[in-house]
PDB file of C-alpha atoms in Angstrom:
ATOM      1  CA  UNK C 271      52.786 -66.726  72.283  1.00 43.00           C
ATOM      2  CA  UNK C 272      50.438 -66.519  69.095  1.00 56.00           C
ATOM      3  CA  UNK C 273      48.153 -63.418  69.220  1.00 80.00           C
ATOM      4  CA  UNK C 274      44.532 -63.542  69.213  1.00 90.00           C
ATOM      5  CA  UNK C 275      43.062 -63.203  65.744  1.00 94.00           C
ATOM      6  CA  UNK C 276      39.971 -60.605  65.930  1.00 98.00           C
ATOM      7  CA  UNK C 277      38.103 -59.087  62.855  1.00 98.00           C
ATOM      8  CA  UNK C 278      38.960 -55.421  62.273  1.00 98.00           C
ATOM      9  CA  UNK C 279      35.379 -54.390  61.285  1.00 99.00           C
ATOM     10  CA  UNK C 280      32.701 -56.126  63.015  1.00 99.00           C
ATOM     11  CA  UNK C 281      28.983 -56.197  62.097  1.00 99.00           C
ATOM     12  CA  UNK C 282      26.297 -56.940  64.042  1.00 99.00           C
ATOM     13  CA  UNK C 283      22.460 -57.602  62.784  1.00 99.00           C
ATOM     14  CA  UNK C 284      20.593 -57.595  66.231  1.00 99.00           C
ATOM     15  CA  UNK C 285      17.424 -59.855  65.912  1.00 98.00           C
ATOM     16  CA  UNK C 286      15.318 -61.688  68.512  1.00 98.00           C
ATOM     17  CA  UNK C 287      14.571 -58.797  71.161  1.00 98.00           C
ATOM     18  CA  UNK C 288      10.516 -59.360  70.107  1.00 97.00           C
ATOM     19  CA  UNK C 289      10.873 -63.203  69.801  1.00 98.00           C
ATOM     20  CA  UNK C 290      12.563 -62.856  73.404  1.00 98.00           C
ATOM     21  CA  UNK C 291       9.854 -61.407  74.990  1.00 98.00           C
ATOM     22  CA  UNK C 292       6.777 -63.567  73.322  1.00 98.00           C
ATOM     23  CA  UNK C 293       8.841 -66.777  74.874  1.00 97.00           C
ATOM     24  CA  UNK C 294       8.016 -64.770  78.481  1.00 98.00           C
ATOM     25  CA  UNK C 295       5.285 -63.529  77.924  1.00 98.00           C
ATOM     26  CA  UNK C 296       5.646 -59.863  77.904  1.00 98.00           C
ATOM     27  CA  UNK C 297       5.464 -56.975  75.705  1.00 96.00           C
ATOM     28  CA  UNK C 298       7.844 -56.582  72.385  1.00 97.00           C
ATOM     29  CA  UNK C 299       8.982 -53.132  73.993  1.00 97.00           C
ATOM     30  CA  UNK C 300      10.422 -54.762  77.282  1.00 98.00           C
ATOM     31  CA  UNK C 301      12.452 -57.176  74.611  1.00 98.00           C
ATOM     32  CA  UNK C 302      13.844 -53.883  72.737  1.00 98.00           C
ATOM     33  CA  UNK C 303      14.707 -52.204  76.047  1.00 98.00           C
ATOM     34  CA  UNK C 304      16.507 -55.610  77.056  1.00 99.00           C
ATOM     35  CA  UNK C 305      18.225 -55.291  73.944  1.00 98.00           C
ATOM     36  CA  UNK C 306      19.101 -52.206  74.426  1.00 98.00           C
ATOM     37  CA  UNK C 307      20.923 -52.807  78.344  1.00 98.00           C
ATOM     38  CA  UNK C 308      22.702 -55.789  76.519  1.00 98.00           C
ATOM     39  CA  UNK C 309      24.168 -53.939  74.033  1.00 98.00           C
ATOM     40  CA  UNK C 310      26.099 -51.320  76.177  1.00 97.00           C
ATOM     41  CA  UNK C 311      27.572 -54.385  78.187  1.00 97.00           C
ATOM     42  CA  UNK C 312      28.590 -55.968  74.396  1.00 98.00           C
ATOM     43  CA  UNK C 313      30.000 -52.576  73.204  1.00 98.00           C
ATOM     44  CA  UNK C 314      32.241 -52.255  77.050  1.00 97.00           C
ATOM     45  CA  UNK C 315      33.286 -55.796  76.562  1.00 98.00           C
ATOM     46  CA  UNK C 316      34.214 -55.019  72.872  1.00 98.00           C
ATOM     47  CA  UNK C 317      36.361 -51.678  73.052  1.00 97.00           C
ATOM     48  CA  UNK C 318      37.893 -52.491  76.687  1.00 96.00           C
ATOM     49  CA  UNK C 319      38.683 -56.654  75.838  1.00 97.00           C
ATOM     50  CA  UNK C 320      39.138 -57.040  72.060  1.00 98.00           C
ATOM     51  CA  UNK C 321      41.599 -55.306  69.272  1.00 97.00           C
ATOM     52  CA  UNK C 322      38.338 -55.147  67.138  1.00 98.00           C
ATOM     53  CA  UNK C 323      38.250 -51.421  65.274  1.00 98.00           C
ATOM     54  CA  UNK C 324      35.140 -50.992  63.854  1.00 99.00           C
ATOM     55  CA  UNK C 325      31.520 -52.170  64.508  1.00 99.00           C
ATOM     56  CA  UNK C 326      28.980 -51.217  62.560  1.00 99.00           C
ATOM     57  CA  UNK C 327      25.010 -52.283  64.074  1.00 99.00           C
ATOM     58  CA  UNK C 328      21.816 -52.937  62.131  1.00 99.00           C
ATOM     59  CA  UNK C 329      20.023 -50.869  64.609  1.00 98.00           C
ATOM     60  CA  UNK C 330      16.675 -50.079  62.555  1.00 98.00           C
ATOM     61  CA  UNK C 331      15.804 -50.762  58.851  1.00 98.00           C
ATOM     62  CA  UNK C 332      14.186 -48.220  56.294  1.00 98.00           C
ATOM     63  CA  UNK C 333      11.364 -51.414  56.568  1.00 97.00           C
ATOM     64  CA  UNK C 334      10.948 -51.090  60.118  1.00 97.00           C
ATOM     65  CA  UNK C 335       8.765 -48.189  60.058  1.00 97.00           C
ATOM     66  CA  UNK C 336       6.358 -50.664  58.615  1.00 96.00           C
ATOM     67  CA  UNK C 337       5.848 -52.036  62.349  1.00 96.00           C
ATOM     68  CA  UNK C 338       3.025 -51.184  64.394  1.00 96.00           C
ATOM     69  CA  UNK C 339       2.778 -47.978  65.359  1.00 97.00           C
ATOM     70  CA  UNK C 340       2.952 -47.971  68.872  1.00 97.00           C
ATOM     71  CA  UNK C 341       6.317 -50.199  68.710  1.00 97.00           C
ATOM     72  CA  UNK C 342       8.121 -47.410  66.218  1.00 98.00           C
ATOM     73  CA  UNK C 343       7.473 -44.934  68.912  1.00 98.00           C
ATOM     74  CA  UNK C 344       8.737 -46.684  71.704  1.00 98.00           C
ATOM     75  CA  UNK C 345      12.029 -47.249  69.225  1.00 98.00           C
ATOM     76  CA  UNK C 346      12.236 -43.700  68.654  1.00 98.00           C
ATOM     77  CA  UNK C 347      12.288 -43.008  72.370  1.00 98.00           C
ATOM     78  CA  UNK C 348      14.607 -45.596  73.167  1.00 98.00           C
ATOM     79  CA  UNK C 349      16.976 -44.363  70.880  1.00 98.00           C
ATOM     80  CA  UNK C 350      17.125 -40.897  72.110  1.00 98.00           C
ATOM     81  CA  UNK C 351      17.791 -42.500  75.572  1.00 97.00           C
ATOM     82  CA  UNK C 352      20.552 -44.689  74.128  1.00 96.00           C
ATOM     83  CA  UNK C 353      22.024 -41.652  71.973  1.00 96.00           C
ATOM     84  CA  UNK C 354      21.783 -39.264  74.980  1.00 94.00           C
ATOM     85  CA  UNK C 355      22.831 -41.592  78.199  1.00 91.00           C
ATOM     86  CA  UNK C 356      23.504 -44.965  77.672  1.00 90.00           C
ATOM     87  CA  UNK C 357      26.389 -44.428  75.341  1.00 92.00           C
ATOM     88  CA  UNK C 358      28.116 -42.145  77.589  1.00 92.00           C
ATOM     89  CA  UNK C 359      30.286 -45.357  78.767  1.00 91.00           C
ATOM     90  CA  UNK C 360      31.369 -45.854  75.233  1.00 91.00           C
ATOM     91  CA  UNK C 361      31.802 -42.135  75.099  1.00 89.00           C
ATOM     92  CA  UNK C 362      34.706 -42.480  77.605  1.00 90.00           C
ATOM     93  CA  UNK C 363      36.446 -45.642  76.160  1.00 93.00           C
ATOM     94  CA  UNK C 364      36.724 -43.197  73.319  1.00 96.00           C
ATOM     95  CA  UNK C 365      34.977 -44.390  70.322  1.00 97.00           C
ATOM     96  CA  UNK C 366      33.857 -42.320  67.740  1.00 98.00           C
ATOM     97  CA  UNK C 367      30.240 -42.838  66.794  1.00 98.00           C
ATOM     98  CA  UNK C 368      28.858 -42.415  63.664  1.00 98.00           C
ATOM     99  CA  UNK C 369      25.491 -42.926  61.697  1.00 99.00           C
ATOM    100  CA  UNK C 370      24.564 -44.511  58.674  1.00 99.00           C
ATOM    101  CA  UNK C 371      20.874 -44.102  57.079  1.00 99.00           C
ATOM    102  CA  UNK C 372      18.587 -42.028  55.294  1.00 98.00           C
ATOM    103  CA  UNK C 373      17.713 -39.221  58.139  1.00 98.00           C
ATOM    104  CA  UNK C 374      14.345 -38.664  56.907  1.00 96.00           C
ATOM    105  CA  UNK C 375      11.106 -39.709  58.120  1.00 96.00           C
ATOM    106  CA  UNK C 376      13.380 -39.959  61.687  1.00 98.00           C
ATOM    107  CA  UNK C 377      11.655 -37.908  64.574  1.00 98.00           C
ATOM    108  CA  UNK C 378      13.608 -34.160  65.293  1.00 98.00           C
ATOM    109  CA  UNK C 379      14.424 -35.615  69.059  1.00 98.00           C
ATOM    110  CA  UNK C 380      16.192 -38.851  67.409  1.00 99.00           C
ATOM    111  CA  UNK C 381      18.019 -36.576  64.840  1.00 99.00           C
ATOM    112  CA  UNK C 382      19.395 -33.962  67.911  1.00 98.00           C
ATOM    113  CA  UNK C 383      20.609 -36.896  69.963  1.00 98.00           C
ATOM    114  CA  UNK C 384      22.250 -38.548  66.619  1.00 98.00           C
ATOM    115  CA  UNK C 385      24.033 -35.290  66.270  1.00 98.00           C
ATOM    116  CA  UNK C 386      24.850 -33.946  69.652  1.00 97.00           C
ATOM    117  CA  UNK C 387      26.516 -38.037  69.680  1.00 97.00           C
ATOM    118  CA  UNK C 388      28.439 -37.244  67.002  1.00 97.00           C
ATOM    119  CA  UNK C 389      29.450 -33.800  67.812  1.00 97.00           C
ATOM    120  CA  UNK C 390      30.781 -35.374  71.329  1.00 96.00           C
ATOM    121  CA  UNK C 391      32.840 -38.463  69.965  1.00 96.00           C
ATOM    122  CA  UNK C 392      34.179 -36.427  66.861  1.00 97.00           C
ATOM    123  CA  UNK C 393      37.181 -36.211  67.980  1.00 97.00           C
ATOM    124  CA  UNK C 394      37.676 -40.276  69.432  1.00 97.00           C
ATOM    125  CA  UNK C 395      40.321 -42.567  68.705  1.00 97.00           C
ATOM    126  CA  UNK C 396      40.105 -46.029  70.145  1.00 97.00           C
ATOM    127  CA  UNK C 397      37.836 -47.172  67.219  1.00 97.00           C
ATOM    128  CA  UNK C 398      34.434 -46.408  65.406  1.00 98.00           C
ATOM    129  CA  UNK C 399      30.782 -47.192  66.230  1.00 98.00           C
ATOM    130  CA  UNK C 400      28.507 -47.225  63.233  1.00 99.00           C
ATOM    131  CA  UNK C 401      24.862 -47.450  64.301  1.00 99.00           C
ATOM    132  CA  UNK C 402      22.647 -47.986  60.923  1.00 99.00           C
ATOM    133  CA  UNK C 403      19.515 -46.434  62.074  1.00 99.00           C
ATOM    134  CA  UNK C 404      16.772 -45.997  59.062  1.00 99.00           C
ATOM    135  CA  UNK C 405      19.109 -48.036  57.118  1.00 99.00           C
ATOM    136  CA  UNK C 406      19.072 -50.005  53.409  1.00 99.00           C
ATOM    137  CA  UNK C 407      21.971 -51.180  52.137  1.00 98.00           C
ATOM    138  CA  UNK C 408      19.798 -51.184  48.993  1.00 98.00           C
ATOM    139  CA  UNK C 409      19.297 -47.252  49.441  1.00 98.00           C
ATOM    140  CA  UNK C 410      23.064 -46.560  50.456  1.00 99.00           C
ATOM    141  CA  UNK C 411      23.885 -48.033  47.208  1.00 98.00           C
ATOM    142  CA  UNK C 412      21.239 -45.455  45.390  1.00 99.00           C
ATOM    143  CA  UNK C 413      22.195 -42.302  47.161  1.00 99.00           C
ATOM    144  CA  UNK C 414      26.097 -43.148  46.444  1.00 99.00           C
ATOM    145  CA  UNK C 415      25.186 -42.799  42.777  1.00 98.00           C
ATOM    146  CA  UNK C 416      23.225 -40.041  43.301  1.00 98.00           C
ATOM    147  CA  UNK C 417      25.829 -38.437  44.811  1.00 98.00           C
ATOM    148  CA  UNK C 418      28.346 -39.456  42.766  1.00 99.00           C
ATOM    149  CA  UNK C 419      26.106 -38.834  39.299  1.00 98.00           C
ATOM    150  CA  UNK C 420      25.868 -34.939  40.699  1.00 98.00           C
ATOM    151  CA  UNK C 421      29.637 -34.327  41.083  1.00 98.00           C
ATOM    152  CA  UNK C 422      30.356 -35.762  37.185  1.00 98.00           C
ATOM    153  CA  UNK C 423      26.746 -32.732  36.748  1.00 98.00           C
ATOM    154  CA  UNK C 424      28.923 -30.716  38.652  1.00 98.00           C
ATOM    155  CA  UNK C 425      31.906 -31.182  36.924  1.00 98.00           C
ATOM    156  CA  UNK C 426      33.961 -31.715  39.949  1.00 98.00           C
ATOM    157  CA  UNK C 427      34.214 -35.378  38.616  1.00 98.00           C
ATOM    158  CA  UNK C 428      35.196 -37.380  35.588  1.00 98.00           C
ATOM    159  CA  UNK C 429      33.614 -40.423  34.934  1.00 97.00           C
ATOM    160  CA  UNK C 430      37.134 -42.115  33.981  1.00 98.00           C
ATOM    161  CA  UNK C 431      38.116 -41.322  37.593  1.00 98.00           C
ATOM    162  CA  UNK C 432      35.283 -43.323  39.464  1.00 98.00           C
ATOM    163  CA  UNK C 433      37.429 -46.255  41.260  1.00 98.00           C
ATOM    164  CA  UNK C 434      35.972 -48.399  44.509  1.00 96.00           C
ATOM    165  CA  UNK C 435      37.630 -45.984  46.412  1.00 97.00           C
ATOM    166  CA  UNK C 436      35.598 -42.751  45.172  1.00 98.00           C
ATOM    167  CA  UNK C 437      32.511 -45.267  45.672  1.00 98.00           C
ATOM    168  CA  UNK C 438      33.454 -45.718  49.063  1.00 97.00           C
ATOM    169  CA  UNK C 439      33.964 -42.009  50.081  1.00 98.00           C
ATOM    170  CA  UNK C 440      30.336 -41.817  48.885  1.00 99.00           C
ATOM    171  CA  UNK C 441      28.744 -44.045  51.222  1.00 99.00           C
ATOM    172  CA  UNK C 442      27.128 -43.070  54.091  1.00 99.00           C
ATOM    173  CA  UNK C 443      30.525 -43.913  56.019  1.00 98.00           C
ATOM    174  CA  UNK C 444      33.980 -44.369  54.596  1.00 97.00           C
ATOM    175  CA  UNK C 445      34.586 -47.587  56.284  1.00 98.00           C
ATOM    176  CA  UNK C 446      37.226 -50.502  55.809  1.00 98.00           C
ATOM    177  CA  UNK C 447      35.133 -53.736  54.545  1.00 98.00           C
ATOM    178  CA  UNK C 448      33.136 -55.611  56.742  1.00 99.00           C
ATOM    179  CA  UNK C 449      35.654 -58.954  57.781  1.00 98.00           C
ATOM    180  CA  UNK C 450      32.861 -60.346  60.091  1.00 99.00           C
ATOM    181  CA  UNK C 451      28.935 -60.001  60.583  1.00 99.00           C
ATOM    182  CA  UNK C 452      26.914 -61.632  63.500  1.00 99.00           C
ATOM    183  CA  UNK C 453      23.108 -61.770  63.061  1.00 99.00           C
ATOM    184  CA  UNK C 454      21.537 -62.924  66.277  1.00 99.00           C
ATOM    185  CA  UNK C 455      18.415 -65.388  66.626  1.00 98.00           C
ATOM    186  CA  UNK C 456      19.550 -68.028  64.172  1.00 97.00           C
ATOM    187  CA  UNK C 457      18.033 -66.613  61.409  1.00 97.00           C
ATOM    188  CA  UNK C 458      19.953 -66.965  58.241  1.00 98.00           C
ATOM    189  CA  UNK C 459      19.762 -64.116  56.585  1.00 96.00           C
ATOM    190  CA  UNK C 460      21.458 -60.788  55.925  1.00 96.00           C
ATOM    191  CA  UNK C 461      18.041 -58.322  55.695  1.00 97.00           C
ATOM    192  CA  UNK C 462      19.834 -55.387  53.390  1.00 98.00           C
ATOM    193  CA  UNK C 463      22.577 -55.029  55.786  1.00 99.00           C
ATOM    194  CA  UNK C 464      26.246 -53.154  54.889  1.00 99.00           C
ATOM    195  CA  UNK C 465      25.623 -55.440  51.405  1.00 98.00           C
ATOM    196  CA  UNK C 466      28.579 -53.452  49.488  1.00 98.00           C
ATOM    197  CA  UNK C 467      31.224 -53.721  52.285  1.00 98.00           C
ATOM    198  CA  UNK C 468      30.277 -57.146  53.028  1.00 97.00           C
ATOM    199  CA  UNK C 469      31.640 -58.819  49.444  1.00 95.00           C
ATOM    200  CA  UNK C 470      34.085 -61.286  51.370  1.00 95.00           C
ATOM    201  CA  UNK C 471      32.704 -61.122  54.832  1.00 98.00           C
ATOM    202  CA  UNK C 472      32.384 -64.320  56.991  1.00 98.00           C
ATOM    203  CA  UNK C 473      28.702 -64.727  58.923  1.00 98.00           C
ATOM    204  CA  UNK C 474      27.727 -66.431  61.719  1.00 98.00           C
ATOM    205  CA  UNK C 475      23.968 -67.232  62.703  1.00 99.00           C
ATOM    206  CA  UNK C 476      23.785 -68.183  66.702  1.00 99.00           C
ATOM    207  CA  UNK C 477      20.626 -69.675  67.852  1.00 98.00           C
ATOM    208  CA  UNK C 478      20.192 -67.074  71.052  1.00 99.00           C
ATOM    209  CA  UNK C 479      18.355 -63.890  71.334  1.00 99.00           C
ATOM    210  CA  UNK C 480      19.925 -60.889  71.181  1.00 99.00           C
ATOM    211  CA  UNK C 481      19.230 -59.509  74.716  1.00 99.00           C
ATOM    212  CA  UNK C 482      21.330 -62.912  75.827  1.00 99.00           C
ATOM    213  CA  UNK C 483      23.473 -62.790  73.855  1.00 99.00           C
ATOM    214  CA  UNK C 484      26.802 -61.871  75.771  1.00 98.00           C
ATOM    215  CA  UNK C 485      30.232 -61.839  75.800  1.00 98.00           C
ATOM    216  CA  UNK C 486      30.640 -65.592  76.274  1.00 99.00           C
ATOM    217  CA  UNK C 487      28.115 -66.048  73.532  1.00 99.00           C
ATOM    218  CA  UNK C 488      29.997 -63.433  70.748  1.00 99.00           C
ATOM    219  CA  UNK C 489      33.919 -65.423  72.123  1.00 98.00           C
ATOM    220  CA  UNK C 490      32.046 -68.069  70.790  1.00 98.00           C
ATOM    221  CA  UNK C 491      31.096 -66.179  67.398  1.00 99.00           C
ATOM    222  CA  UNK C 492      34.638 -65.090  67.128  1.00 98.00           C
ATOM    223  CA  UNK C 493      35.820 -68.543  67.758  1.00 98.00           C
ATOM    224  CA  UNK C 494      34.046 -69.845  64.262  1.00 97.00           C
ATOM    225  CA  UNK C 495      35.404 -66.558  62.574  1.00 98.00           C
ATOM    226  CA  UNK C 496      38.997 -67.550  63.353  1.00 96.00           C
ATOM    227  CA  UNK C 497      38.296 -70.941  62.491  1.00 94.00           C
ATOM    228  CA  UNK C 498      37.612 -69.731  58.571  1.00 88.00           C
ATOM    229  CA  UNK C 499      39.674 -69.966  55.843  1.00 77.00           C
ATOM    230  CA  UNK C 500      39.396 -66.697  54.427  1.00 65.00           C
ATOM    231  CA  UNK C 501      40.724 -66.471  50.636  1.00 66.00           C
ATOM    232  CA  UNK C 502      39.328 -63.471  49.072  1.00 60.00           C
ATOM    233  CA  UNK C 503      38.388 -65.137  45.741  1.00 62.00           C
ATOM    234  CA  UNK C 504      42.093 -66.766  45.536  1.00 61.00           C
ATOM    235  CA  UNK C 505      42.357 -70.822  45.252  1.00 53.00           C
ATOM    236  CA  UNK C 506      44.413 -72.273  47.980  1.00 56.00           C
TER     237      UNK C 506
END
């Protein structure tokens, strides 16, 4: 019998929780929280049904804070409640969870729960959950030279010896590359997501909301993905 064929790292760009609650009429925070309650029952289905390793989620941009006020600070608070309860089932199907993002201008609460989350899953096995949260790919591409530039300052470096593997210790998260990325909504675009681990990804764009879209809807996604001829940049 011919094995299932599933990506190893698995990105996910969750749009639509705003544009899901406009179409019923009630407020953007109620689509968020919707989001939110979908997304445990994604991750379960994920890590208990799936070989998939790695997923990495476009949680909140470094843009984002540019929202209204009032719909940050709900975000904020979700978070913590996601970080500090919500996760526990993922907790227990022992996945390590890890952040990726510049942790300034992020509230102290959000920053405890993002740490006391990865304190608890440090030691995890089953695979990786990599939440972007005040994310850029844009800005994880300036603070890897910046952090690369001060170790050849520091000495501890030689120019000669930067490869793409020294570049990818010096990302926010030493990751494989992404093989697949979702974005939710049918929007077709990629928004500064992961954009140096995605060089040879394969995307999808489904027309559906993130806070429906569920594990029929992402069997579907991975349905297209296996349906790819993936080459790498080789002719075939």
């Amino acid at each position: 019998m011919e094995s299932v064929v599933y990506p190893n790292h698995l990105g996910i760009i969750m749009d639509g929780n705003g544009r899901w609650a406009k179409k019923r009429g009630i407020n953007r925070s109620l689509g968020h929280k919707a989001g939110a309650d979908n997304l445990i029952k994604l991750l379960n289905y994920i890590y208990n049904n799936t070989s998939i390793k790695v997923v990495s989620l476009y949680a909140f941009s470094t843009e984002n804070f540019k929202r209204d006020k009032n719909e940050v600070d709900y975000l904020m608070k979700l978070f913590v409640t996601l970080f500090n309860s919500k996760l526990e089932s993922i907790k227990k199907n022992n996945v390590k969870v890890v952040f990726s993002g510049r942790r300034e201008n992020l509230p102290k609460s959000v920053l405890e729960a993002m740490d006391k989350t990865t304190d608890d899953t440090k030691n995890n096995t089953r695979g990786i959950l990599n939440i972007c949260l005040n994310y850029g790919g844009d800005y994880e591409i300036v603070d890897m030279a910046k952090k690369i530039a001060k170790q050849v300052l520091d000495g501890t470096l030689n120019i000669e010896d930067i490869t793409k593997e020294v570049v990818s210790k010096n990302l926010y998260q030493d990751l494989p590359p992404l093989d697949f990325v979702i974005r939710t909504s049918g929007e077709k675009r990629i928004s500064n997501f992961m954009i140096y681990q995605s060089s040879y990804a394969e995307y999808d764009f489904p027309d559906t909301y993130f806070p429906d879209f569920d594990s029929k809807c992402l069997e579907e996604s991975l349905d297209n993905y296996r349906k790819r001829d993936r080459r790498f940049g080789n002719a075939k």
